[in-house]
C-alpha positions as protocol buffer text, in pm:
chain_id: "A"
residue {
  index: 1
  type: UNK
  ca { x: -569 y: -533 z: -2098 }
}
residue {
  index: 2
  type: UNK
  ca { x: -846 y: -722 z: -1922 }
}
residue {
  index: 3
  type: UNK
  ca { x: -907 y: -881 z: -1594 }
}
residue {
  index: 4
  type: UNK
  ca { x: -936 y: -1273 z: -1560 }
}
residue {
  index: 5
  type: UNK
  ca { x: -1274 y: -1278 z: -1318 }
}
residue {
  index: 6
  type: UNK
  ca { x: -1307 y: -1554 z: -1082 }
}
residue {
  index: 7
  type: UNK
  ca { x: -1659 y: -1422 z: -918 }
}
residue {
  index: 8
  type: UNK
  ca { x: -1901 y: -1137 z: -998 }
}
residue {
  index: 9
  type: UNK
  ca { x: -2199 y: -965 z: -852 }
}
residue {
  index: 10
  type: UNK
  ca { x: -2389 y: -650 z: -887 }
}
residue {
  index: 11
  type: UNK
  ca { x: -2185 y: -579 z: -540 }
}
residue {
  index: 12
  type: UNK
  ca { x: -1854 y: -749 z: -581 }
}
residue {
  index: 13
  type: UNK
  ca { x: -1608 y: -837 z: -799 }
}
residue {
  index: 14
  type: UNK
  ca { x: -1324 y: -1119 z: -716 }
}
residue {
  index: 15
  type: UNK
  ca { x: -1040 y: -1131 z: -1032 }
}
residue {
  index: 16
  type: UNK
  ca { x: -730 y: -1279 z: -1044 }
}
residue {
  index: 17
  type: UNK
  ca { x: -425 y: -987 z: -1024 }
}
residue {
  index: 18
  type: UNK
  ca { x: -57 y: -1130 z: -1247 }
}
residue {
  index: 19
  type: UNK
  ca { x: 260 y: -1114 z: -1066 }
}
residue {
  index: 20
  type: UNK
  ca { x: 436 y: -777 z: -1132 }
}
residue {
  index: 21
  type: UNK
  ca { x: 108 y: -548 z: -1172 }
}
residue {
  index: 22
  type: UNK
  ca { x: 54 y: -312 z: -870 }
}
residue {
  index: 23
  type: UNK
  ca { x: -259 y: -289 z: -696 }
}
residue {
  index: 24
  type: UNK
  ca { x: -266 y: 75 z: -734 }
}
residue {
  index: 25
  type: UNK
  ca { x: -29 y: 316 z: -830 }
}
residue {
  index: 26
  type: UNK
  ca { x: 51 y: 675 z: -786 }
}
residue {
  index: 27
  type: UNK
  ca { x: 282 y: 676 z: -1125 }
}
residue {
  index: 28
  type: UNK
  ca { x: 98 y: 834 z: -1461 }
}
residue {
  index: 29
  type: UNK
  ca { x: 32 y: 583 z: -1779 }
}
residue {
  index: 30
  type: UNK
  ca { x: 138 y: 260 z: -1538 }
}
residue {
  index: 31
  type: UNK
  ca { x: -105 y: 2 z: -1553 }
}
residue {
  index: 32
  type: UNK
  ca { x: -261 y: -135 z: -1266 }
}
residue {
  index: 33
  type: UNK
  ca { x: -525 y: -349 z: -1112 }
}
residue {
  index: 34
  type: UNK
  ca { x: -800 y: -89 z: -1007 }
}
residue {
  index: 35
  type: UNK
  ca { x: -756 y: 67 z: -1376 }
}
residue {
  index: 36
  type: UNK
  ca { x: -863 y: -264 z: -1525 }
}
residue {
  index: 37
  type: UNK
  ca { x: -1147 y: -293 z: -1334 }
}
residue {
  index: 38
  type: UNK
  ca { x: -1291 y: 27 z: -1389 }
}
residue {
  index: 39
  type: UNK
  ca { x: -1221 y: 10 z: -1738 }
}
residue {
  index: 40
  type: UNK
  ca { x: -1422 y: -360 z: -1750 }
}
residue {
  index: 41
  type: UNK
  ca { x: -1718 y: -233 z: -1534 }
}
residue {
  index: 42
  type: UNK
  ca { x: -1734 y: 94 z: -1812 }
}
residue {
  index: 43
  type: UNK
  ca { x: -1740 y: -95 z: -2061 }
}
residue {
  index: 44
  type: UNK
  ca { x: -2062 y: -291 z: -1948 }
}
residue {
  index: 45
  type: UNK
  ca { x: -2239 y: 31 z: -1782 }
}
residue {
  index: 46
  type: UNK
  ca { x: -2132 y: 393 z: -1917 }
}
residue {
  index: 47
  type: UNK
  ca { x: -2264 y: 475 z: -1560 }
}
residue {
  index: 48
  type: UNK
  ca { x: -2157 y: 233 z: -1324 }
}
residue {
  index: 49
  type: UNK
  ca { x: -1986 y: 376 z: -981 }
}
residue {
  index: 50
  type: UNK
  ca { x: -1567 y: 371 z: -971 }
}
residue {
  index: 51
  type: UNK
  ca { x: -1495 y: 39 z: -838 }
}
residue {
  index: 52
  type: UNK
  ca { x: -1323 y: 9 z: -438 }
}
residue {
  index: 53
  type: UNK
  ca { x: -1018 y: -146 z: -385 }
}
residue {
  index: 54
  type: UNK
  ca { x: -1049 y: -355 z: -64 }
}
residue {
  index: 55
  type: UNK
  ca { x: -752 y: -483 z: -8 }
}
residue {
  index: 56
  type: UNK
  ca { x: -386 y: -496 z: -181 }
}
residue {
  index: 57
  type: UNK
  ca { x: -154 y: -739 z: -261 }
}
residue {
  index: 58
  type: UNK
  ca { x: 213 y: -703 z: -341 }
}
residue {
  index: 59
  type: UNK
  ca { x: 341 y: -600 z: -688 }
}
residue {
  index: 60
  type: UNK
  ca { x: 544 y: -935 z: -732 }
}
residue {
  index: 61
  type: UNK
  ca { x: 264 y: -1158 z: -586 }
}
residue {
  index: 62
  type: UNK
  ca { x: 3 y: -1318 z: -788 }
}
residue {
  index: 63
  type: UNK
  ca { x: -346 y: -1441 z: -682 }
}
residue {
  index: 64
  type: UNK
  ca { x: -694 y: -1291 z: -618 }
}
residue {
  index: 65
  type: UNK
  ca { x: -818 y: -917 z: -495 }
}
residue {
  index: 66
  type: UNK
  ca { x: -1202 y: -833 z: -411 }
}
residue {
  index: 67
  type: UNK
  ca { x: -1322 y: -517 z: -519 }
}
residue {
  index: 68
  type: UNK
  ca { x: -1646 y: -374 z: -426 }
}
residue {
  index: 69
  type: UNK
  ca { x: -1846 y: -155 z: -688 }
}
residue {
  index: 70
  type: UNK
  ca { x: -1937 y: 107 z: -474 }
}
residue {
  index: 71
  type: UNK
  ca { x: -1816 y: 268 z: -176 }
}
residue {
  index: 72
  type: UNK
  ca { x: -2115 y: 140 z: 56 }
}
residue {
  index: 73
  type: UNK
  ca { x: -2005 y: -174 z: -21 }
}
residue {
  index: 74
  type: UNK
  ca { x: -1686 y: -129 z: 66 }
}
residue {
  index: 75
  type: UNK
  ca { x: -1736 y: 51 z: 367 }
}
residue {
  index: 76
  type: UNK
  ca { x: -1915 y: -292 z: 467 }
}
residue {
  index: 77
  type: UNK
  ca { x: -1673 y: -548 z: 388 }
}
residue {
  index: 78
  type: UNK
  ca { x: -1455 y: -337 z: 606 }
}
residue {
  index: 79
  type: UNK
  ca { x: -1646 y: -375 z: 897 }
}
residue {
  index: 80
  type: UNK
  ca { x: -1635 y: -777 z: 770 }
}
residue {
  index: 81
  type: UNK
  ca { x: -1229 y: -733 z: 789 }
}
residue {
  index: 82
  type: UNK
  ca { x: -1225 y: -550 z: 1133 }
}
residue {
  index: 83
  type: UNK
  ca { x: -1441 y: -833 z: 1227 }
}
residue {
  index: 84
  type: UNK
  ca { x: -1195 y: -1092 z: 1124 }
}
residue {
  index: 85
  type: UNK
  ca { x: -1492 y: -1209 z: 869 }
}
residue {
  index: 86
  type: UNK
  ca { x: -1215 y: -1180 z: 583 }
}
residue {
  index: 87
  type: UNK
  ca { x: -981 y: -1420 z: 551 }
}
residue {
  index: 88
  type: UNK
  ca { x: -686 y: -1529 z: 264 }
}
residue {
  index: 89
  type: UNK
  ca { x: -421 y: -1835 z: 228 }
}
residue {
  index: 90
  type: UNK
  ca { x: -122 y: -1859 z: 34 }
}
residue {
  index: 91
  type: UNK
  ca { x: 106 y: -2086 z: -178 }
}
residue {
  index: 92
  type: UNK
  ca { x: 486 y: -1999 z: -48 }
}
residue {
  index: 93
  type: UNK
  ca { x: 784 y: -2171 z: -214 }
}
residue {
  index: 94
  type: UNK
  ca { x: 1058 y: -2102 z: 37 }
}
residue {
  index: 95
  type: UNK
  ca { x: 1421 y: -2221 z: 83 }
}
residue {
  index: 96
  type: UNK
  ca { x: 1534 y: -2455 z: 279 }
}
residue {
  index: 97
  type: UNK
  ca { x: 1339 y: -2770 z: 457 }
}
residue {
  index: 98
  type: UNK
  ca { x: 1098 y: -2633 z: 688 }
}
residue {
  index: 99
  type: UNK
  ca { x: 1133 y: -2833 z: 1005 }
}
residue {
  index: 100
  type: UNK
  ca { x: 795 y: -3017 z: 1120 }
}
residue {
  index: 101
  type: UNK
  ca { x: 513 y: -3275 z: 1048 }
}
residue {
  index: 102
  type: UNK
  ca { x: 346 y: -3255 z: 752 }
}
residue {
  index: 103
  type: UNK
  ca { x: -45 y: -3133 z: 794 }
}
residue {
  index: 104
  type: UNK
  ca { x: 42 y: -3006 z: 1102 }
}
residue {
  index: 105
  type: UNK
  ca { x: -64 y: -2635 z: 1206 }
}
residue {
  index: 106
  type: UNK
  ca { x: 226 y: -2365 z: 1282 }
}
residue {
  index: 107
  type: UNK
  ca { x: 188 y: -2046 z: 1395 }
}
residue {
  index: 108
  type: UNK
  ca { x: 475 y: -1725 z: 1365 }
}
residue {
  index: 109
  type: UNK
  ca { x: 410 y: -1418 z: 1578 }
}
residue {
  index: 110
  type: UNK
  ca { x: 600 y: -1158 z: 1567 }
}
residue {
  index: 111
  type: UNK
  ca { x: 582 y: -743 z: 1570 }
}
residue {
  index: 112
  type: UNK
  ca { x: 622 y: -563 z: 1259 }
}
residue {
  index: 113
  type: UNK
  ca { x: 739 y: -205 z: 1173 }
}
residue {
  index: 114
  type: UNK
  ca { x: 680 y: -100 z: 813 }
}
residue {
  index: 115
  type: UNK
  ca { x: 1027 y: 108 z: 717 }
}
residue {
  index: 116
  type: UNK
  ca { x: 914 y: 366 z: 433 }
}
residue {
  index: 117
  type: UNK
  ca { x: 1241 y: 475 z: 321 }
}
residue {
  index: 118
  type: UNK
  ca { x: 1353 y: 113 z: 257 }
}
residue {
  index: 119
  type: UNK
  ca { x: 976 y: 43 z: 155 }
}
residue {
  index: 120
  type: UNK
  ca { x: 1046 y: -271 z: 367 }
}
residue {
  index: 121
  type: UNK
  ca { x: 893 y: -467 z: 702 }
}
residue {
  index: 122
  type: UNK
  ca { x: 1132 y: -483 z: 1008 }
}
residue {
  index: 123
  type: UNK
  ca { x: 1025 y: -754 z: 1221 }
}
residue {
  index: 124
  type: UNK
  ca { x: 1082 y: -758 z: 1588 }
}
residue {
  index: 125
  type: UNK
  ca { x: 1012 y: -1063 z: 1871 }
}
residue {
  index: 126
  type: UNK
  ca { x: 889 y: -859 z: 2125 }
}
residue {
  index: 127
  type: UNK
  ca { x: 624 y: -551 z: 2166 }
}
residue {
  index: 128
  type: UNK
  ca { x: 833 y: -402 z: 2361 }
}
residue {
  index: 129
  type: UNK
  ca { x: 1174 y: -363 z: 2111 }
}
residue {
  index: 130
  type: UNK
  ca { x: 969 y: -90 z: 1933 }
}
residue {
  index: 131
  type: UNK
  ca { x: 633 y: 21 z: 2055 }
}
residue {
  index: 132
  type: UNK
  ca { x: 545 y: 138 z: 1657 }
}
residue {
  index: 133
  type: UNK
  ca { x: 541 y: -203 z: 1576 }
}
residue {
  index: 134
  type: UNK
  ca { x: 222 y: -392 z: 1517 }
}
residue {
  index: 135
  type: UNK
  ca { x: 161 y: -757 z: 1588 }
}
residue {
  index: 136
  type: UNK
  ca { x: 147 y: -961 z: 1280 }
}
residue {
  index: 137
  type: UNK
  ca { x: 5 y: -1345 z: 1299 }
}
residue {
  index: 138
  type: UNK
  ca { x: 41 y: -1662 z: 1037 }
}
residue {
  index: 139
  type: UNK
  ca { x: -31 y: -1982 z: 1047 }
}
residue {
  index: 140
  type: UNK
  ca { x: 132 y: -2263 z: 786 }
}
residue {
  index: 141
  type: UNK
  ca { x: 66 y: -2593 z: 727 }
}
residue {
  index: 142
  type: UNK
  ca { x: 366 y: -2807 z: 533 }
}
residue {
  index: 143
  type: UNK
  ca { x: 290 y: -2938 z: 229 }
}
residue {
  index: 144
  type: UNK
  ca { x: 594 y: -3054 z: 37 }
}
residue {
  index: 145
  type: UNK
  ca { x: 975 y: -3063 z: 110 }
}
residue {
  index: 146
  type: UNK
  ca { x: 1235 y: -3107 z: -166 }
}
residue {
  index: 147
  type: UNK
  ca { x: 1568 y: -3217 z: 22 }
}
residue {
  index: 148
  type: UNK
  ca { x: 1723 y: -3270 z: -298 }
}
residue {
  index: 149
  type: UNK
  ca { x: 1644 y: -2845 z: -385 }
}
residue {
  index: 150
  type: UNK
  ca { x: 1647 y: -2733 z: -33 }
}
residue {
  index: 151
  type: UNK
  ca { x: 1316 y: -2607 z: -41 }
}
residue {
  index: 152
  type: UNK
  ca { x: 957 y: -2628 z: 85 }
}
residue {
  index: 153
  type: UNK
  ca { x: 609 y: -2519 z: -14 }
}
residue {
  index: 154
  type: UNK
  ca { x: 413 y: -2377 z: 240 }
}
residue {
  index: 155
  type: UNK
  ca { x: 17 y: -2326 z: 278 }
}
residue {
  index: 156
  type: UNK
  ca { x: -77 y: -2003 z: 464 }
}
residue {
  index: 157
  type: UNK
  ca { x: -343 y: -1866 z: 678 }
}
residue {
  index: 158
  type: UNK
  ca { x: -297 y: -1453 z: 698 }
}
residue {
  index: 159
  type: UNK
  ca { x: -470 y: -1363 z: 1025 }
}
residue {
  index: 160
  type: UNK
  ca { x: -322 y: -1044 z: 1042 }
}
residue {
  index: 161
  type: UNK
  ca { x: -268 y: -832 z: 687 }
}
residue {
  index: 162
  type: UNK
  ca { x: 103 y: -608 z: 752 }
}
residue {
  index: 163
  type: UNK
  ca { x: 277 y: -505 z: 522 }
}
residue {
  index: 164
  type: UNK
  ca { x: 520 y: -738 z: 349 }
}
residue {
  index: 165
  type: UNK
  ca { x: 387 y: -967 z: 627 }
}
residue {
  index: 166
  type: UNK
  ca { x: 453 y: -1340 z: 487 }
}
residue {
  index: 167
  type: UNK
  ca { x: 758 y: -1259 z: 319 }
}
residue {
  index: 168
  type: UNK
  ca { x: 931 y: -1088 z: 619 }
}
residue {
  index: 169
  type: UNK
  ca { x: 826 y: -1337 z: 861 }
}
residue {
  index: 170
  type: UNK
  ca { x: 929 y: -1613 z: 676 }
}
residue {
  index: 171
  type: UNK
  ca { x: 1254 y: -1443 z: 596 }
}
residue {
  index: 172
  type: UNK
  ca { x: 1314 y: -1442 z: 1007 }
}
residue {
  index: 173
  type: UNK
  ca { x: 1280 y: -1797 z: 1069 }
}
residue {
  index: 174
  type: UNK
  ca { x: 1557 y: -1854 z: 803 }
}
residue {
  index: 175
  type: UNK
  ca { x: 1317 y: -1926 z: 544 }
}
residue {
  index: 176
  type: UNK
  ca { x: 1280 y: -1648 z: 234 }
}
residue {
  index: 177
  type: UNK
  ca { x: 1002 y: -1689 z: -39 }
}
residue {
  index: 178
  type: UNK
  ca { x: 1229 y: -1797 z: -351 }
}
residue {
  index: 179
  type: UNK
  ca { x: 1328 y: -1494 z: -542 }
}
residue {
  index: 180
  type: UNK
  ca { x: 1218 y: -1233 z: -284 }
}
residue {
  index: 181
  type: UNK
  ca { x: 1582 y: -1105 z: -295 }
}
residue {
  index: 182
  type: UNK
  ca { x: 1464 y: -827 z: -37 }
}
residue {
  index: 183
  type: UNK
  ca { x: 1412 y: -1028 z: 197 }
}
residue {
  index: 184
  type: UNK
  ca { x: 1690 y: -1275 z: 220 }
}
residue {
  index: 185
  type: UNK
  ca { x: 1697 y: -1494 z: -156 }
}
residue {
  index: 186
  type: UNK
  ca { x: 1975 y: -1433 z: -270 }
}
residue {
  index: 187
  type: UNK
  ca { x: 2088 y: -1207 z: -596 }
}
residue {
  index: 188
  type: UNK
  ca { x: 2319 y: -1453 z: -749 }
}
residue {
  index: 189
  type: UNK
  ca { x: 2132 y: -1785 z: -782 }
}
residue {
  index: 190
  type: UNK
  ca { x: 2386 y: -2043 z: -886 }
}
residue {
  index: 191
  type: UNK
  ca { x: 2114 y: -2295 z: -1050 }
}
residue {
  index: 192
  type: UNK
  ca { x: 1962 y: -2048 z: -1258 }
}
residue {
  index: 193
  type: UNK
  ca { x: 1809 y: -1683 z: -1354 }
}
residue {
  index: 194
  type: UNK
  ca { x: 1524 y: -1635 z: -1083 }
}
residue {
  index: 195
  type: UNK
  ca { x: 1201 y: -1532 z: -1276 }
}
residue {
  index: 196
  type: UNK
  ca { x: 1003 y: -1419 z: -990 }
}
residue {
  index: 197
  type: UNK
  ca { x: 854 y: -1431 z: -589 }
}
residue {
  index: 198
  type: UNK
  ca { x: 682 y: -1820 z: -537 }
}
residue {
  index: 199
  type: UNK
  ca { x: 408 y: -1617 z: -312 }
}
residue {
  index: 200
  type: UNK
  ca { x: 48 y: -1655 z: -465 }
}
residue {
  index: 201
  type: UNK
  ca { x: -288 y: -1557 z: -303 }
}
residue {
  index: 202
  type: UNK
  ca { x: -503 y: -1846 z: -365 }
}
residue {
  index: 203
  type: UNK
  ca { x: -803 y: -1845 z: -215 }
}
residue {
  index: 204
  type: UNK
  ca { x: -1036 y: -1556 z: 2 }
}
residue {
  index: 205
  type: UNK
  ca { x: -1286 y: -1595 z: 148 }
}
residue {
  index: 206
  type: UNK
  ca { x: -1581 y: -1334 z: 330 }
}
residue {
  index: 207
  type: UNK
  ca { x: -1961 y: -1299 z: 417 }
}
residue {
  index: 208
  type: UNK
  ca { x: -2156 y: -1119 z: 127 }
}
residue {
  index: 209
  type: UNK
  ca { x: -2199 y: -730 z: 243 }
}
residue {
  index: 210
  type: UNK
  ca { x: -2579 y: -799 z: 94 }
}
residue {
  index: 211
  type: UNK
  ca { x: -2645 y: -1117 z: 59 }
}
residue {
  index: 212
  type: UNK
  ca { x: -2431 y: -1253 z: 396 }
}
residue {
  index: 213
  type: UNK
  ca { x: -2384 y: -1601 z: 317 }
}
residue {
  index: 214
  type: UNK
  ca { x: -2044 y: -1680 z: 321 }
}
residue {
  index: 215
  type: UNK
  ca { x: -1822 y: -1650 z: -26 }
}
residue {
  index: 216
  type: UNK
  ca { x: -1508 y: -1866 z: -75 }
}
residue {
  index: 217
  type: UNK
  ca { x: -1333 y: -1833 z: -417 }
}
residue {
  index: 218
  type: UNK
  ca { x: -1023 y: -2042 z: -525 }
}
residue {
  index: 219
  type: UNK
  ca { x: -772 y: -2100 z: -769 }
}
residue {
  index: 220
  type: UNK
  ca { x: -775 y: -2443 z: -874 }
}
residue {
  index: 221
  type: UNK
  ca { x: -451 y: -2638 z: -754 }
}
residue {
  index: 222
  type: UNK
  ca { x: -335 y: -2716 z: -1074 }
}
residue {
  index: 223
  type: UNK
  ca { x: -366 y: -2350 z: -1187 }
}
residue {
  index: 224
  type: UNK
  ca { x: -145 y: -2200 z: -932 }
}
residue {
  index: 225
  type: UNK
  ca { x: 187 y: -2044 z: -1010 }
}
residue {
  index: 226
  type: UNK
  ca { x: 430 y: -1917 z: -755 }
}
residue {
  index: 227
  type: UNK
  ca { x: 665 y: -1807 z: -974 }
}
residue {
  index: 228
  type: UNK
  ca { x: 600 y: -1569 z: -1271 }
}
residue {
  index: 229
  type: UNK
  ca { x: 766 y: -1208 z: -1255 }
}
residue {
  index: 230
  type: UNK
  ca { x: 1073 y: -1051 z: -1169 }
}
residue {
  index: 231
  type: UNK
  ca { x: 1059 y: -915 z: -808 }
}
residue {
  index: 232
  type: UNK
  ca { x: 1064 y: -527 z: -822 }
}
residue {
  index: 233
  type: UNK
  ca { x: 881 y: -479 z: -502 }
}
């Protein structure tokens, strides 16, 4: 299948990644996003370089990955991340109305410990609960509340990237991302079959490893969808 670019370089490549296709996988003959991009940079240069996979994003979650074409380049942009040159937002559709104003900046710290057997985040209040756990930052602005649903839409600043970070924070304050039944939606949903997680990666934004102006790539407003695949994740 192929990729739906939003940006493109002879250094990067931005594209847009469909809920329910994994970043990378381990698993033989399962399609992914780093497979489509090598197979669209073959098919323009027999000999270009395996593309880099610089960051990940959930398998349920939709939205936009960078990739760098080489591994220079990715080796820079990493020094961009550790750098905190590297930053993403979010659409979230969660339940329940999120208290606060409208506009107004919110910020949820908390510790995180990534569980591999449950391939799930456990989030703690304080460092000192369990020293393995890393601090994990957010910030959210509200941008619509639906009394009549019980829900919100939240925009979202990542400053830290954890694991399962947004949905597992939000899922402690009492608020899960609707149809992430991991962390907290529930199974049976009494007003209908859930089609997928409302979590979508809409916008990054970085300074060019070459070129070092900064980069910001978007997905239009009226383009976004939050909810698209079942969660499997």
């Amino acid at each position: 299948m192929g990729i739906d670019i939003r940006y493109e370089d002879e250094y990067i490549l931005v594209c847009y990644k469909p809920a329910g296709i994994p970043s990378q996988t381990a698993k033989i003959n399962e399609d992914d996003m780093i497979s489509r991009v090598r197979r669209y940079l073959l098919s323009k240069d027999k000999k270009s370089d395996l593309p880099q996979l610089v960051h990940r994003l959930d398998q349920p979650v939709s939205g936009l990955m960078l990739f760098a074409k080489d591994k220079d380049i990715l080796r820079k942009l990493n020094t961009e991340i550790v750098k905190g040159h590297v930053s993403k937002r979010y659409i979230a559709k969660v339940t329940g109305v999120v208290s606060g104003d409208k506009g107004k900046i919110y910020e949820i710290k908390n510790y995180l410990l990534k569980e591999g057997r449950e391939n799930r985040a456990r989030v703690f209040d304080k460092p000192e609960t369990c020293d393995r756990a890393k601090e994990a930052v957010l910030k959210y602005r509200i941008k619509e509340t639906d009394k009549d649903n019980n829900t919100s839409i939240l925009d979202i600043d990542l400053i830290t990237g954890r694991f399962h970070q947004i949905r597992a924070q939000l899922s402690h304050i009492g608020h899960p991302i609707i149809g992430d039944v991991k962390y907290g939606y529930p199974k049976d949903n009494s007003k209908g079959v859930v089609r997928g997680i409302a979590l979508c990666a809409y916008s990054i934004s970085f300074i060019h490893p070459v070129k070092k102006g900064k980069i910001t790539v978007k997905i239009p407003e009226n383009e976004i969808t939050v909810v698209d695949f079942p969660c499997k994740d």
